[in-house]
């Protein structure tokens, strides 16, 4: 019995590895007779695997698509969740990419057509590591469907401060990516006429979607490079989108080692001018605040406002 069970698993593995198998070739690979192959195929069918007999000069077998996933009997939501997880694993960089791709192909083959189509629309570009932020599968599928169909996505969005936007956002979705343990949508913001990245866990899609659109050319043409530039604080030309100027009550020699792409100018023995940038005004204010010194904001006004917001939050935290 163990020998028969092992042979059945080997037969199933072979059927999953390619679309069509001549019966004689299967018998040769398994080192059994064609009659034994026929009996083993019947046993797999009894277990629920939809194996189709192909006609032709050689005759053979094919693992077909079933109405359910034998023999574990996943429900629809579990099947989709498993497929999405396997697709993420193929780009996880953990040494399991090949095995995950084979497992995904195995699950996909026996999926009902309605689920196979939905899973095929999920396209994920892993820019860094696999995501850990909690995002509903319905949100990911809605975004993926819009990307695949090239339809304008309408959605409510919660800002970084936790405030919902007053009106629904409208964007042309281009890529669903992972970065720093989170899901992001890379899209052309129709209302702001610019490229934006939106955190997927802050998106609530609206239905129906908008009209179809012709995809725009992503700056640089490479989504990984584009996202990496955005989250490293650089714009498409290599400069940081939010740049400000401050005066610090510190010697230039103490500031310069911690400023990799800014300009530090000595103003005196204990004062220096710092011109630097970041990917947002809040991030810039926070980065400058790491220096244990008094700060004079030269400009622009956006940086001054960011310091004011940061001061309110710090004061509230100190009062708790």
Coordinates of C-alpha atoms in Angstrom, one line a residue, residues 128-297:
X128 CA 11.1 45.2 -1.4
X129 CA 9.8 42.6 1.0
X130 CA 6.5 40.8 1.3
X131 CA 3.7 43.0 2.9
X132 CA 2.6 42.7 6.5
X133 CA 0.0 45.4 6.7
X134 CA -3.5 44.2 6.9
X135 CA -5.5 44.8 3.7
X136 CA -8.8 43.2 2.9
X137 CA -8.7 40.7 0.1
X138 CA -11.7 42.5 -1.4
X139 CA -9.8 45.7 -1.6
X140 CA -6.8 44.0 -3.3
X141 CA -9.0 42.3 -5.8
X142 CA -11.0 45.5 -6.6
X143 CA -7.7 47.3 -7.2
X144 CA -6.3 44.4 -9.3
X145 CA -9.5 44.2 -11.4
X146 CA -9.3 48.0 -12.1
X147 CA -5.6 47.7 -13.1
X148 CA -6.3 44.7 -15.3
X149 CA -9.3 46.3 -17.0
X150 CA -7.6 49.7 -17.3
X151 CA -10.6 51.4 -15.7
X152 CA -10.5 54.6 -13.6
X153 CA -10.7 53.7 -9.9
X154 CA -12.9 55.7 -7.6
X155 CA -12.2 55.4 -3.9
X156 CA -12.3 57.0 -0.5
X157 CA -9.0 57.6 1.1
X158 CA -7.7 58.2 4.6
X159 CA -4.8 60.6 4.8
X160 CA -1.6 60.0 6.9
X161 CA -3.2 62.1 9.7
X162 CA -6.2 59.8 9.8
X163 CA -8.6 62.2 8.2
X164 CA -10.8 60.9 5.3
X165 CA -10.8 62.9 2.1
X166 CA -13.8 65.2 1.5
X167 CA -14.5 63.8 -1.9
X168 CA -13.7 60.5 -3.6
X169 CA -10.4 60.3 -5.3
X170 CA -10.2 59.4 -9.0
X171 CA -7.1 57.8 -10.4
X172 CA -5.9 55.7 -13.3
X173 CA -4.5 52.6 -11.5
X174 CA -1.3 51.2 -13.0
X175 CA 0.5 48.9 -10.6
X176 CA -0.2 47.2 -7.3
X177 CA 3.1 46.9 -5.4
X178 CA 4.6 46.0 -2.0
X179 CA 7.1 48.1 -0.2
X180 CA 8.3 48.1 3.4
X181 CA 5.7 45.6 4.5
X182 CA 2.7 47.5 3.0
X183 CA 0.6 47.4 -0.2
X184 CA 0.6 50.4 -2.4
X185 CA -1.3 51.5 -5.5
X186 CA 0.8 53.4 -8.1
X187 CA -1.6 55.6 -10.1
X188 CA -2.1 58.7 -12.1
X189 CA -4.2 61.1 -9.9
X190 CA -6.7 62.7 -12.2
X191 CA -7.6 65.5 -9.9
X192 CA -4.0 66.5 -9.2
X193 CA -2.6 65.6 -12.6
X194 CA 0.4 63.8 -11.2
X195 CA 1.7 60.4 -10.3
X196 CA 0.8 59.2 -6.7
X197 CA 1.3 56.2 -4.5
X198 CA -1.6 55.3 -2.2
X199 CA -1.5 53.0 0.7
X200 CA -3.9 50.2 0.0
X201 CA -5.0 49.8 3.6
X202 CA -6.3 53.3 3.4
X203 CA -8.3 52.8 0.2
X204 CA -12.0 52.0 0.2
X205 CA -13.0 51.3 -3.5
X206 CA -16.2 52.7 -4.8
X207 CA -18.4 51.0 -7.4
X208 CA -18.9 51.2 -10.3
X209 CA -15.4 52.0 -11.6
X210 CA -15.0 54.8 -14.1
X211 CA -14.3 54.7 -17.9
X212 CA -11.5 52.8 -19.5
X213 CA -8.2 54.7 -20.1
X214 CA -5.1 54.4 -22.2
X215 CA -2.2 53.7 -19.9
X216 CA 0.3 56.5 -19.5
X217 CA 4.1 56.0 -19.5
X218 CA 5.4 55.7 -16.0
X219 CA 8.3 58.0 -15.3
X220 CA 11.5 56.1 -16.0
X221 CA 9.4 53.2 -17.4
X222 CA 10.3 50.9 -14.5
X223 CA 7.8 50.5 -11.6
X224 CA 10.5 49.2 -9.1
X225 CA 12.8 52.2 -9.8
X226 CA 9.9 54.6 -9.6
X227 CA 8.7 53.3 -6.2
X228 CA 12.2 53.1 -4.8
X229 CA 12.8 56.7 -5.8
X230 CA 9.6 57.9 -4.2
X231 CA 10.2 56.1 -0.9
X232 CA 13.8 57.1 -0.7
X233 CA 12.7 60.7 -0.9
X234 CA 13.7 61.5 -4.5
X235 CA 11.6 62.7 -7.4
X236 CA 11.9 61.5 -11.0
X237 CA 15.0 63.7 -11.6
X238 CA 16.8 62.4 -8.6
X239 CA 16.1 65.3 -6.3
X240 CA 13.8 65.3 -3.2
X241 CA 10.3 66.7 -3.9
X242 CA 10.2 68.6 -0.5
X243 CA 13.3 70.8 0.1
X244 CA 13.8 73.3 2.9
X245 CA 16.4 75.5 4.5
X246 CA 17.1 75.8 8.2
X247 CA 19.7 77.2 10.5
X248 CA 20.9 75.0 13.3
X249 CA 22.7 76.0 16.5
X250 CA 25.3 73.3 16.0
X251 CA 28.8 73.3 14.4
X252 CA 28.8 72.2 10.7
X253 CA 31.2 69.4 11.5
X254 CA 28.6 67.8 13.8
X255 CA 25.8 68.0 11.2
X256 CA 27.6 67.0 8.0
X257 CA 28.1 63.3 8.8
X258 CA 24.4 62.8 9.1
X259 CA 23.4 64.6 5.9
X260 CA 24.0 62.4 2.9
X261 CA 22.6 64.5 0.1
X262 CA 22.1 67.9 1.6
X263 CA 24.3 71.0 1.8
X264 CA 25.8 72.1 5.2
X265 CA 27.3 75.6 5.3
X266 CA 29.2 76.9 8.3
X267 CA 27.9 80.2 9.7
X268 CA 30.1 80.3 12.8
X269 CA 31.7 78.1 15.4
X270 CA 28.3 76.9 16.7
X271 CA 25.9 77.6 13.8
X272 CA 25.4 76.2 10.4
X273 CA 22.9 76.4 7.5
X274 CA 21.3 73.2 6.3
X275 CA 19.6 72.7 2.9
X276 CA 18.1 69.3 2.4
X277 CA 15.0 67.4 1.4
X278 CA 12.7 64.5 1.9
X279 CA 9.7 62.8 0.4
X280 CA 7.2 64.9 2.5
X281 CA 7.3 68.0 4.6
X282 CA 6.5 66.1 7.8
X283 CA 9.3 63.6 7.1
X284 CA 11.7 66.6 6.5
X285 CA 10.7 68.3 9.8
X286 CA 11.1 65.0 11.7
X287 CA 14.5 64.4 10.1
X288 CA 15.8 67.9 11.1
X289 CA 14.4 67.5 14.6
X290 CA 16.7 64.6 15.3
X291 CA 19.5 67.1 15.8
X292 CA 19.6 68.2 19.5
X293 CA 19.7 71.9 18.8
X294 CA 17.5 75.0 18.3
X295 CA 16.2 75.3 14.7
X296 CA 15.4 78.4 12.7
X297 CA 13.3 77.7 9.6

